[in-house]
Amino acid sequence: MHCLLFFIYRTATERVLKSSTQFTIDNLMHISESNITPFSSSIEAIALPTRFTFPFYYTPHPLCVLAAQELQQHLENQTQWQHDFGLDGSDATGNMFGVLVVQNSQGDLGYLSAFSGILANKMHLPLFVPPVFDTQALTPDMLAQQREIDHLKAEIKVIGSQSHYIELKKQLEITQQTAEQESEAFRLYMIEQRKQRKSHRAVVEKSNDDAFKTQELHRLARESAYDKYQQKEIRQQWALKLSALTEQLQVDDSTIYSLKEKCEQLTTGLQQHYYSQFRFLNQRGEHKNLNDFFEQPPQGAGACASVKLLNHAFKFDLKPLVMAEFWWGASPAAQMRKHKYFYEASRYLCEPILQHMLAGIAIDDNPLSQNPAEGKTLDIVYQDDDMVVINKPAEFLSVPGKVITDSVYTRMQAMFPNSDSPLIVHRLDMSTSGLIVIALTKDAHKSLQKQFINRTVEKRYVALLDGIAKDDHGLIDFPMRVDLEDRPRQLLCHIYGKPAQTTWEVIERKNGRTKVYYYPKTGRTHQLRVHSAHEKGMNMPIIGDDLYGQKSERLCLHAQLLALNHPVTQERMVFEVTEEF
């Protein structure tokens, strides 16, 4: 035991001495308890941040980049546990990891590490902070409640599996089917009889024999009444049979219903108790649990790396400085996650939790709330009385957003206040630059929109991809839909997705990048970005793609060519604007 402690202290001391941030020997036990990892590399030249990371859109701080690199080196070299991240071509997928740079009360810097969810079938692993609540180690009360629920379910199963109960259920089902069939058969018989009586009545009405006419009409009326009587009798007979069987089942059904109701109540109570165990701390010392944030918490809430990191920091009175998360391993089949790429925290799982945990902390401004189009102009490529073609800059909305209203639409509306047209015929992503056509009249809008719907408009995009394409050309074809848990990202979906097709050809390969032409046959949201990044597409994100790749100065995607018929003259018009990446 003493040898082990000496080894821990010696290893920690060696790492500390390599770092420019010097921890004292007295701090080593605290380091071990709080999971702080000292930087192995010098950080003297890196300026400290003035504000904490806005977790839902950020550029990783250099300290986070360094911490992530050290953690990634640990993942590559450690031998204490094993987990299949799919890097060797298996069907497994990777996992999200996070780093949080912290400062202790003595002013020493280090970082915490965490993984999302479960790793190597465990929630506790060396180096990483513990979970907010260990779901693999339920409390005695929760285990007792679960045992009671399991017992109730077993009782329900026993009653439902008894031979007499099964036989009665079967008889009831057969009787219901037979009753429906016989009732339907007699209904059809009545319809046919009614037709025959109607036909005969028409003949009788023409007779000159009044006695005969009276007699026949009375007979037809009696037949009609008798058919209705028979129909009523058939229904009553079957109702009695069904009622008798239902009464025999009622005792067992009532017991099952009562047991299910009790089981549901206990399950709801257990869920509430379970969610209450996820207690999230902030720097003010305030606690809240999952029940405070969600009516029905989504699966995975409270187990994200970002939440684990902050909770652990506040527990040990550590000051959080900056945070970042990265993906390690193969991408999920539908989504796009690239090995070692940084990603923001999940709004779907974490937003209300992180709002509480970051209360009182100075945070970077949300870049998405700032107008990226401020100071930019729209270049008019072509204009007449019917339409305008513009060259939209990158980072410029096509239509007003939830927060930012400045857009192509509002600019065009200001330029053409008397237009009776909806103006916008098609859109480009905010980050995509290039050609957009604007309709200035209702008739022009209708004509142009029809061309886009009928896919007679020719479009060509140019994109710069992060990687070298093996082939010179090809077709990407897989269905897409929005990721409901991670808007506005899109994903591959063969069940609910809409068709998305893109033809491509290589222009140039240079410096580890490939420039391509894209010819989209459909116009799905983020189609070219997804078709670039997904492994079933080019498997190379577009340079600067902040959703499916890595952020850069700009998204290197440009709508270069647009060919369409003039909405009035029907003359074929071709517009082209080049862009250098």
Coordinates of C-alpha atoms in Angstrom, one line a residue:
M1 CA 0.0 0.0 0.0
H2 CA 2.8 2.4 0.9
C3 CA 4.6 1.6 -2.3
L4 CA 1.4 2.3 -4.3
L5 CA 1.0 5.7 -2.6
F6 CA 4.6 6.6 -3.2
F7 CA 4.2 5.7 -6.9
I8 CA 1.1 7.9 -7.1
Y9 CA 2.9 10.8 -5.5
R10 CA 6.0 10.4 -7.5
T11 CA 4.1 10.2 -10.8
A12 CA 2.0 13.3 -9.9
T13 CA 5.2 15.1 -8.9
E14 CA 6.9 14.3 -12.1
R15 CA 4.0 15.6 -14.1
V16 CA 3.8 18.8 -12.0
L17 CA 7.5 19.5 -12.5
K18 CA 7.1 19.3 -16.3
S19 CA 4.3 21.9 -16.1
S20 CA 4.9 25.6 -15.9
T21 CA 2.1 25.7 -13.3
Q22 CA 3.7 24.4 -10.1
F23 CA 1.5 22.5 -7.7
T24 CA 3.0 22.0 -4.2
I25 CA 3.4 18.6 -2.5
D26 CA 0.7 19.6 0.0
N27 CA -1.8 19.9 -2.9
L28 CA -1.1 16.4 -4.3
M29 CA -3.7 14.7 -2.2
H30 CA -6.3 17.3 -3.1
I31 CA -5.3 16.8 -6.8
S32 CA -6.0 13.1 -6.5
E33 CA -9.3 13.7 -4.9
S34 CA -10.5 16.4 -7.2
N35 CA -9.2 14.7 -10.4
I36 CA -7.3 17.8 -11.5
T37 CA -4.7 16.9 -14.2
P38 CA -1.7 19.4 -14.4
F39 CA -0.7 20.4 -17.9
S40 CA 2.3 18.4 -19.1
S41 CA 3.3 21.1 -21.5
S42 CA 4.2 24.7 -20.8
I43 CA 1.3 27.1 -20.8
E44 CA 3.2 30.3 -19.9
A45 CA 2.6 31.8 -23.4
I46 CA -1.2 31.2 -23.4
A47 CA -3.3 34.1 -22.1
L48 CA -6.0 33.2 -19.6
P49 CA -9.6 33.7 -20.8
T50 CA -11.6 36.6 -19.4
R51 CA -15.0 34.8 -19.7
F52 CA -16.2 31.3 -19.6
T53 CA -17.1 29.4 -22.8
F54 CA -20.6 29.8 -24.3
P55 CA -21.2 26.1 -24.4
F56 CA -23.5 25.9 -27.4
Y57 CA -21.3 27.7 -29.9
Y58 CA -17.6 28.3 -29.4
T59 CA -14.1 28.2 -30.8
P60 CA -11.9 26.1 -28.4
H61 CA -9.6 28.1 -26.3
P62 CA -5.9 27.2 -26.7
L63 CA -5.8 25.9 -23.1
C64 CA -8.7 23.5 -24.0
V65 CA -7.0 22.5 -27.3
L66 CA -3.9 21.6 -25.3
A67 CA -5.9 19.7 -22.6
A68 CA -7.8 17.8 -25.3
Q69 CA -4.6 16.8 -27.0
E70 CA -3.2 15.5 -23.7
L71 CA -6.4 13.6 -23.0
Q72 CA -6.4 12.2 -26.5
Q73 CA -2.8 11.0 -26.0
H74 CA -4.0 9.3 -22.8
L75 CA -6.8 7.6 -24.7
E76 CA -4.4 6.3 -27.3
N77 CA -1.9 4.9 -24.7
Q78 CA -3.8 3.9 -21.6
T79 CA -4.2 0.1 -20.8
Q80 CA -6.3 0.3 -17.7
W81 CA -9.6 -0.3 -19.5
Q82 CA -10.8 -1.3 -23.0
H83 CA -13.6 0.1 -25.1
D84 CA -14.4 -0.4 -28.8
F85 CA -14.6 3.1 -30.4
G86 CA -14.9 1.7 -34.0
L87 CA -11.6 3.0 -35.1
D88 CA -10.5 -0.4 -36.3
G89 CA -13.4 -0.7 -38.7
S90 CA -15.9 -2.5 -36.4
D91 CA -19.6 -1.5 -36.2
A92 CA -19.0 0.3 -32.8
T93 CA -19.2 4.1 -32.6
G94 CA -17.3 6.6 -30.6
N95 CA -18.0 8.7 -27.6
M96 CA -18.0 12.4 -26.6
F97 CA -15.3 13.6 -24.2
G98 CA -14.8 16.9 -22.5
V99 CA -12.1 18.9 -20.8
L100 CA -12.6 21.8 -18.3
V101 CA -9.7 24.1 -17.4
V102 CA -9.9 25.0 -13.8
Q103 CA -8.1 27.1 -11.2
N104 CA -7.9 26.2 -7.5
S105 CA -8.0 28.6 -4.5
Q106 CA -4.2 28.9 -4.7
G107 CA -4.4 30.1 -8.3
D108 CA -2.9 26.8 -9.7
L109 CA -4.2 25.7 -13.2
G110 CA -5.1 22.3 -14.4
Y111 CA -7.9 20.5 -16.2
L112 CA -10.7 18.0 -15.5
S113 CA -11.6 15.2 -18.0
A114 CA -15.0 13.5 -18.5
F115 CA -16.8 11.2 -20.9
S116 CA -20.5 11.3 -21.7
G117 CA -22.7 8.4 -20.6
I118 CA -21.0 5.1 -19.9
L119 CA -17.6 4.0 -21.1
A120 CA -16.2 0.4 -21.1
N121 CA -19.5 -0.5 -19.3
K122 CA -18.5 1.6 -16.4
M123 CA -19.4 5.1 -15.0
H124 CA -16.1 5.4 -13.0
L125 CA -12.7 5.2 -14.7
P126 CA -9.3 6.5 -13.6
L127 CA -8.5 10.1 -14.5
F128 CA -12.2 11.0 -15.3
V129 CA -14.5 12.9 -13.0
P130 CA -17.4 10.7 -11.5
P131 CA -21.0 10.9 -12.8
V132 CA -23.5 13.3 -11.2
F133 CA -25.4 10.2 -10.2
D134 CA -24.2 6.6 -10.6
T135 CA -27.1 4.9 -12.3
Q136 CA -25.2 1.6 -11.8
A137 CA -25.4 1.9 -8.1
L138 CA -29.0 2.6 -7.2
T139 CA -30.0 3.5 -3.6
P140 CA -31.6 0.8 -1.3
D141 CA -34.9 2.6 -1.5
M142 CA -34.9 2.6 -5.3
L143 CA -33.9 -1.0 -5.4
A144 CA -36.8 -1.9 -3.1
Q145 CA -39.2 0.0 -5.2
Q146 CA -37.9 -1.7 -8.4
R147 CA -38.4 -5.1 -6.7
E148 CA -42.0 -4.2 -5.9
I149 CA -42.6 -3.1 -9.4
D150 CA -41.0 -6.4 -10.7
H151 CA -43.2 -8.4 -8.3
L152 CA -46.4 -6.6 -9.6
K153 CA -45.4 -7.3 -13.2
A154 CA -44.8 -10.9 -12.4
E155 CA -48.3 -11.1 -10.8
I156 CA -49.8 -9.6 -14.0
K157 CA -47.9 -12.1 -16.1
V158 CA -49.1 -15.1 -14.0
I159 CA -52.8 -14.1 -14.2
G160 CA -52.5 -13.4 -17.9
S161 CA -50.8 -16.8 -18.6
Q162 CA -53.5 -18.9 -16.8
S163 CA -55.1 -21.4 -19.2
H164 CA -58.7 -20.6 -18.3
Y165 CA -58.0 -16.9 -18.8
I166 CA -56.3 -17.4 -22.2
E167 CA -59.2 -19.7 -23.3
L168 CA -61.8 -17.1 -22.3
K169 CA -59.9 -14.3 -24.1
K170 CA -59.7 -16.5 -27.2
Q171 CA -63.5 -17.3 -27.0
L172 CA -64.3 -13.6 -26.6
E173 CA -62.2 -12.7 -29.6
I174 CA -63.7 -15.5 -31.8
T175 CA -67.2 -14.5 -30.6
Q176 CA -66.7 -10.9 -31.4
Q177 CA -65.5 -11.8 -34.9
T178 CA -68.4 -14.1 -35.5
A179 CA -70.9 -11.6 -34.2
E180 CA -69.5 -8.9 -36.6
Q181 CA -69.5 -11.3 -39.5
E182 CA -73.1 -12.5 -38.9
S183 CA -74.3 -9.0 -38.3
E184 CA -72.6 -7.8 -41.5
A185 CA -74.0 -10.7 -43.5
F186 CA -77.6 -10.0 -42.3
R187 CA -77.1 -6.3 -43.1
L188 CA -76.2 -7.2 -46.7
Y189 CA -79.1 -9.6 -46.9
M190 CA -81.4 -6.8 -45.8
I191 CA -80.0 -4.4 -48.4
E192 CA -80.7 -7.0 -51.1
Q193 CA -84.2 -7.7 -49.8
R194 CA -84.9 -4.0 -49.7
K195 CA -83.9 -3.7 -53.4
Q196 CA -86.2 -6.5 -54.3
R197 CA -89.2 -5.0 -52.4
K198 CA -88.6 -1.7 -54.0
S199 CA -88.6 -3.2 -57.4
H200 CA -91.8 -5.2 -56.7
R201 CA -93.4 -2.2 -55.1
A202 CA -92.9 -0.2 -58.3
V203 CA -94.7 -2.9 -60.2
V204 CA -97.5 -3.1 -57.7
E205 CA -98.1 0.7 -57.8
K206 CA -98.9 0.4 -61.5
S207 CA -101.6 -2.2 -60.9
N208 CA -105.3 -1.2 -61.4
D209 CA -106.4 -3.8 -58.9
D210 CA -106.8 -1.8 -55.7
A211 CA -107.3 -4.9 -53.5
F212 CA -104.2 -6.6 -54.9
K213 CA -102.3 -3.4 -54.5
T214 CA -103.3 -3.0 -50.8
Q215 CA -102.6 -6.6 -50.0
E216 CA -99.1 -6.5 -51.6
L217 CA -98.1 -3.3 -50.0
H218 CA -99.0 -4.5 -46.6
R219 CA -97.1 -7.7 -47.2
L220 CA -94.0 -5.8 -48.2
A221 CA -94.3 -3.6 -45.2
R222 CA -94.5 -6.7 -42.9
E223 CA -91.4 -8.2 -44.5
S224 CA -89.5 -5.0 -44.0
A225 CA -90.6 -4.9 -40.3
Y226 CA -89.7 -8.5 -39.8
D227 CA -86.2 -8.1 -41.3
K228 CA -85.6 -5.2 -38.8
Y229 CA -86.9 -7.4 -36.0
Q230 CA -84.6 -10.2 -37.0
Q231 CA -81.6 -7.8 -37.1
K232 CA -82.4 -6.6 -33.6
E233 CA -82.7 -10.2 -32.4
I234 CA -79.4 -11.2 -33.9
R235 CA -77.7 -8.2 -32.2
Q236 CA -79.3 -8.9 -28.8
Q237 CA -78.3 -12.6 -28.9
W238 CA -74.7 -11.8 -29.7
A239 CA -74.7 -9.1 -27.0
L240 CA -75.8 -11.6 -24.4
K241 CA -73.1 -14.1 -25.4
L242 CA -70.4 -11.4 -25.3
S243 CA -71.7 -10.1 -22.0
A244 CA -71.5 -13.6 -20.5
L245 CA -67.9 -14.0 -21.6
T246 CA -67.0 -10.5 -20.4
E247 CA -68.5 -11.2 -17.0
Q248 CA -66.4 -14.3 -16.6
L249 CA -63.2 -12.3 -17.5
Q250 CA -64.1 -9.4 -15.4
V251 CA -62.7 -10.7 -12.1
D252 CA -59.3 -11.4 -13.6
D253 CA -59.3 -8.2 -15.8
S254 CA -60.2 -6.1 -12.8
T255 CA -57.3 -7.6 -10.9
I256 CA -54.9 -7.0 -13.8
Y257 CA -56.1 -3.4 -14.2
S258 CA -55.7 -2.7 -10.5
L259 CA -52.2 -4.2 -10.5
K260 CA -51.2 -2.2 -13.6
E261 CA -52.5 1.0 -12.1
K262 CA -50.5 0.4 -8.9
C263 CA -47.4 -0.6 -11.0
E264 CA -47.8 2.7 -13.0
Q265 CA -48.0 4.7 -9.9
L266 CA -44.9 3.1 -8.4
T267 CA -43.0 3.5 -11.7
T268 CA -43.8 7.2 -11.8
G269 CA -42.7 7.6 -8.2
L270 CA -39.5 5.7 -8.9
Q271 CA -38.8 7.8 -11.9
Q272 CA -39.3 11.0 -9.9
H273 CA -37.0 9.6 -7.2
Y274 CA -34.5 8.5 -9.8
Y275 CA -34.4 11.9 -11.5
S276 CA -34.1 13.6 -8.1
Q277 CA -30.8 11.9 -7.6
F278 CA -29.2 13.9 -10.4
R279 CA -28.4 17.0 -8.3
F280 CA -26.6 19.7 -10.2
L281 CA -24.6 22.3 -8.3
N282 CA -23.6 25.8 -9.3
Q283 CA -21.0 28.2 -7.9
R284 CA -23.6 29.7 -5.6
G285 CA -24.0 26.4 -3.9
E286 CA -27.5 26.0 -5.3
H287 CA -28.8 22.5 -6.2
K288 CA -31.4 21.5 -8.7
N289 CA -32.3 18.1 -10.1
L290 CA -33.7 16.8 -13.4
N291 CA -37.3 17.1 -12.2
D292 CA -36.7 20.9 -12.0
F293 CA -35.7 21.1 -15.6
F294 CA -37.9 18.6 -17.5
E295 CA -41.4 17.3 -17.2
Q296 CA -40.1 14.1 -18.8
P297 CA -36.3 14.1 -18.9
P298 CA -34.9 12.9 -22.2
Q299 CA -32.7 9.8 -22.2
G300 CA -29.1 10.8 -21.4
A301 CA -29.9 14.0 -19.7
G302 CA -27.5 14.7 -16.8
A303 CA -24.9 12.3 -18.2
C304 CA -23.2 14.7 -20.6
A305 CA -19.5 15.4 -20.2
S306 CA -20.0 19.2 -19.8
V307 CA -22.5 18.7 -16.9
K308 CA -20.2 16.2 -15.2
L309 CA -17.2 18.6 -15.4
L310 CA -19.0 21.6 -14.0
N311 CA -20.7 19.7 -11.2
H312 CA -17.3 18.2 -10.1
A313 CA -15.6 21.6 -10.3
F314 CA -18.2 23.3 -8.0
K315 CA -18.1 20.4 -5.6
F316 CA -14.3 21.0 -5.1
D317 CA -14.5 24.8 -5.1
L318 CA -12.6 25.0 -8.4
K319 CA -13.1 27.9 -10.7
P320 CA -14.1 26.9 -14.2
L321 CA -12.2 28.9 -16.9
V322 CA -13.0 27.4 -20.3
M323 CA -14.5 24.1 -21.6
A324 CA -14.6 22.1 -24.8
E325 CA -15.9 18.7 -25.9
F326 CA -14.6 16.5 -28.7
W327 CA -15.6 13.3 -30.4
W328 CA -13.4 10.2 -30.2
G329 CA -14.0 7.3 -32.5
A330 CA -16.2 6.3 -35.4
S331 CA -19.2 8.3 -36.3
P332 CA -22.8 7.1 -35.6
A333 CA -24.5 5.7 -38.7
A334 CA -27.0 8.5 -39.1
Q335 CA -25.3 11.5 -37.6
M336 CA -21.9 13.1 -38.5
R337 CA -19.2 13.1 -35.9
K338 CA -15.5 13.3 -36.9
H339 CA -12.7 11.7 -34.8
K340 CA -11.0 14.4 -32.6
Y341 CA -13.3 17.2 -33.9
F342 CA -14.7 19.6 -31.3
Y343 CA -18.5 19.9 -30.8
E344 CA -20.8 22.1 -28.7
A345 CA -22.9 20.9 -25.8
S346 CA -26.3 19.4 -26.7
R347 CA -29.1 22.0 -26.3
Y348 CA -31.6 19.2 -26.2
L349 CA -30.0 17.4 -23.3
C350 CA -28.2 20.2 -21.5
E351 CA -29.5 23.7 -22.1
P352 CA -31.7 24.1 -19.0
I353 CA -29.2 22.3 -16.8
L354 CA -26.2 24.4 -17.9
Q355 CA -28.3 27.6 -17.6
H356 CA -28.6 26.8 -13.9
M357 CA -25.0 25.6 -13.4
L358 CA -23.5 28.7 -15.1
A359 CA -25.6 31.2 -13.2
G360 CA -23.5 34.1 -11.9
I361 CA -20.5 33.2 -14.2
A362 CA -19.4 35.7 -16.9
I363 CA -19.9 33.9 -20.2
D364 CA -18.9 34.7 -23.7
D365 CA -21.6 36.3 -25.8
N366 CA -23.6 33.9 -28.0
P367 CA -22.1 34.5 -31.5
L368 CA -25.4 33.4 -33.0
S369 CA -27.1 36.4 -31.5
Q370 CA -24.8 38.8 -33.3
N371 CA -25.6 40.0 -36.8
P372 CA -22.9 38.6 -39.1
A373 CA -24.3 40.6 -42.0
E374 CA -23.6 44.0 -40.4
G375 CA -21.5 46.1 -42.7
K376 CA -21.9 43.7 -45.7
T377 CA -23.6 44.6 -48.9
L378 CA -25.5 42.6 -51.6
D379 CA -23.9 42.7 -55.0
I380 CA -26.5 43.0 -57.8
V381 CA -25.5 40.8 -60.7
Y382 CA -28.6 41.4 -62.8
Q383 CA -31.7 43.5 -62.5
D384 CA -34.8 44.2 -64.6
D385 CA -38.5 44.9 -63.9
D386 CA -39.2 41.3 -63.2
M387 CA -36.3 39.9 -61.2
V388 CA -33.0 40.6 -59.5
V389 CA -30.0 38.2 -59.2
I390 CA -27.7 38.9 -56.3
N391 CA -24.4 37.5 -55.1
K392 CA -25.0 36.8 -51.4
P393 CA -21.9 37.1 -49.1
A394 CA -21.1 34.2 -46.7
E395 CA -22.7 34.6 -43.2
F396 CA -25.7 36.4 -44.5
L397 CA -29.3 35.1 -43.8
S398 CA -31.6 34.5 -46.8
V399 CA -34.7 35.2 -44.6
P400 CA -35.1 36.6 -41.1
G401 CA -34.1 34.4 -38.2
K402 CA -35.5 34.1 -34.7
V403 CA -33.1 36.6 -33.3
I404 CA -31.5 38.4 -36.3
T405 CA -33.9 40.0 -38.9
D406 CA -31.3 41.4 -41.2
S407 CA -31.4 39.2 -44.3
V408 CA -31.6 39.1 -48.1
Y409 CA -35.4 39.4 -47.7
T410 CA -35.4 42.5 -45.5
R411 CA -32.7 44.2 -47.7
M412 CA -34.7 43.5 -50.9
Q413 CA -37.9 44.6 -49.2
A414 CA -36.2 47.9 -48.4
M415 CA -34.9 48.3 -52.0
F416 CA -38.3 47.4 -53.6
P417 CA -41.0 48.6 -51.2
N418 CA -43.7 48.6 -53.9
S419 CA -43.2 45.0 -55.0
D420 CA -46.3 42.8 -54.7
S421 CA -44.1 39.7 -54.7
P422 CA -43.0 37.4 -51.8
L423 CA -39.5 38.2 -53.3
I424 CA -37.7 35.1 -52.1
V425 CA -37.9 32.2 -54.6
H426 CA -35.2 30.0 -53.1
R427 CA -32.6 30.2 -50.3
L428 CA -29.0 29.6 -49.4
D429 CA -27.7 28.6 -46.0
M430 CA -26.5 31.6 -44.0
S431 CA -22.9 30.5 -44.3
T432 CA -23.1 29.7 -48.0
S433 CA -22.2 32.5 -50.5
G434 CA -23.4 32.8 -54.0
L435 CA -26.2 33.5 -56.4
I436 CA -29.9 34.0 -55.4
V437 CA -32.7 35.1 -57.7
I438 CA -35.4 37.5 -56.4
A439 CA -38.8 37.9 -58.0
L440 CA -40.2 41.4 -58.2
T441 CA -43.7 40.6 -59.3
K442 CA -46.2 37.9 -58.3
D443 CA -46.2 36.5 -61.9
A444 CA -42.4 36.4 -62.0
H445 CA -42.4 34.7 -58.6
K446 CA -44.9 32.0 -59.7
S447 CA -42.9 31.4 -62.9
L448 CA -39.5 31.1 -61.2
Q449 CA -40.8 29.0 -58.3
K450 CA -42.3 26.6 -60.8
Q451 CA -38.9 26.2 -62.5
F452 CA -37.3 25.3 -59.1
I453 CA -40.1 22.9 -58.3
N454 CA -39.8 21.2 -61.7
R455 CA -36.0 21.1 -61.3
T456 CA -35.4 22.9 -64.6
V457 CA -33.0 25.3 -62.9
E458 CA -29.4 24.4 -63.3
K459 CA -27.2 25.0 -60.2
R460 CA -23.6 24.5 -59.7
Y461 CA -21.7 25.0 -56.4
V462 CA -18.0 25.0 -55.7
A463 CA -16.7 23.6 -52.4
L464 CA -13.4 23.0 -50.8
L465 CA -13.2 19.7 -48.9
D466 CA -11.0 18.7 -46.0
G467 CA -9.2 15.7 -47.5
I468 CA -8.3 14.1 -50.8
A469 CA -11.0 12.5 -53.0
K470 CA -10.1 9.1 -54.4
D471 CA -12.4 9.3 -57.4
D472 CA -12.9 12.0 -60.0
H473 CA -16.7 12.1 -60.0
G474 CA -19.7 10.4 -58.6
L475 CA -23.3 10.5 -57.3
I476 CA -24.3 10.8 -53.6
D477 CA -27.8 9.6 -52.9
F478 CA -29.3 9.0 -49.5
P479 CA -32.4 10.4 -47.7
M480 CA -32.2 13.2 -45.1
R481 CA -34.2 14.8 -42.4
V482 CA -33.7 17.2 -39.5
D483 CA -32.2 15.8 -36.3
L484 CA -35.0 16.5 -33.9
E485 CA -32.6 16.3 -30.9
D486 CA -30.0 18.5 -32.4
R487 CA -31.5 21.2 -34.6
P488 CA -30.6 22.6 -37.1
R489 CA -28.3 19.6 -38.0
Q490 CA -29.6 17.1 -40.5
L491 CA -29.0 13.4 -40.6
L492 CA -29.4 10.3 -42.8
C493 CA -32.7 8.6 -42.3
H494 CA -34.1 5.8 -44.5
I495 CA -37.5 5.8 -42.7
Y496 CA -38.6 9.4 -42.6
G497 CA -35.9 11.1 -44.7
K498 CA -36.6 12.8 -48.0
P499 CA -34.6 11.9 -51.2
A500 CA -31.4 13.9 -51.6
Q501 CA -29.1 13.5 -54.6
T502 CA -25.9 15.3 -55.5
T503 CA -23.6 14.8 -58.5
W504 CA -20.0 15.9 -58.1
E505 CA -16.7 16.2 -59.9
V506 CA -13.2 17.0 -58.8
I507 CA -11.6 20.3 -59.9
E508 CA -8.4 20.2 -58.0
R509 CA -6.4 18.3 -55.4
K510 CA -3.9 20.4 -53.4
N511 CA -2.4 20.6 -49.9
G512 CA -4.5 17.8 -48.5
R513 CA -7.7 19.3 -49.8
T514 CA -10.1 18.7 -52.7
K515 CA -12.0 21.4 -54.7
V516 CA -15.1 20.0 -56.3
Y517 CA -18.1 21.1 -58.3
Y518 CA -21.5 20.1 -56.8
Y519 CA -24.6 19.7 -59.0
P520 CA -27.6 19.2 -56.5
K521 CA -30.6 17.4 -58.0
T522 CA -32.7 18.1 -54.9
G523 CA -32.6 21.0 -52.5
R524 CA -32.7 19.6 -49.0
T525 CA -31.6 21.8 -46.0
H526 CA -27.8 21.4 -45.6
Q527 CA -27.7 18.9 -48.4
L528 CA -24.2 19.7 -49.7
R529 CA -22.8 20.0 -46.2
V530 CA -24.2 16.6 -45.2
H531 CA -23.3 14.9 -48.4
S532 CA -19.7 16.2 -48.0
A533 CA -19.2 15.2 -44.4
H534 CA -21.1 11.9 -44.1
E535 CA -19.2 8.6 -44.6
K536 CA -21.7 7.5 -47.2
G537 CA -21.0 10.7 -49.1
M538 CA -17.6 12.3 -49.6
N539 CA -16.6 11.6 -46.0
M540 CA -14.8 14.9 -46.0
P541 CA -16.4 18.0 -44.4
I542 CA -16.4 21.3 -46.2
I543 CA -13.6 23.6 -44.9
G544 CA -15.1 25.9 -42.3
D545 CA -18.3 23.9 -41.7
D546 CA -19.2 24.7 -38.1
L547 CA -21.9 22.1 -38.0
Y548 CA -20.5 19.0 -39.6
G549 CA -16.7 19.8 -39.6
Q550 CA -14.5 22.4 -38.0
K551 CA -14.9 26.1 -37.9
S552 CA -12.7 28.4 -39.9
E553 CA -12.8 31.9 -41.3
R554 CA -15.7 30.9 -43.5
L555 CA -17.6 28.0 -45.0
C556 CA -15.9 27.2 -48.3
L557 CA -19.2 26.6 -50.2
H558 CA -20.3 29.0 -53.0
A559 CA -23.3 28.9 -55.3
Q560 CA -21.3 29.7 -58.4
L561 CA -23.7 29.2 -61.4
L562 CA -27.4 29.6 -61.9
A563 CA -29.2 29.0 -65.2
L564 CA -32.9 29.6 -65.6
N565 CA -35.6 30.9 -68.0
H566 CA -36.6 34.5 -67.7
P567 CA -40.0 34.6 -66.0
V568 CA -41.5 36.7 -68.8
T569 CA -39.5 36.3 -72.0
Q570 CA -38.6 32.6 -71.2
E571 CA -35.1 33.4 -72.6
R572 CA -32.5 31.1 -71.1
M573 CA -30.2 33.1 -68.8
V574 CA -27.0 31.9 -67.2
F575 CA -25.3 33.7 -64.3
E576 CA -21.9 32.9 -62.9
V577 CA -19.9 34.5 -60.1
T578 CA -16.6 32.9 -59.1
E579 CA -15.2 32.8 -55.5
E580 CA -11.7 32.0 -54.4
F581 CA -11.1 29.8 -51.3

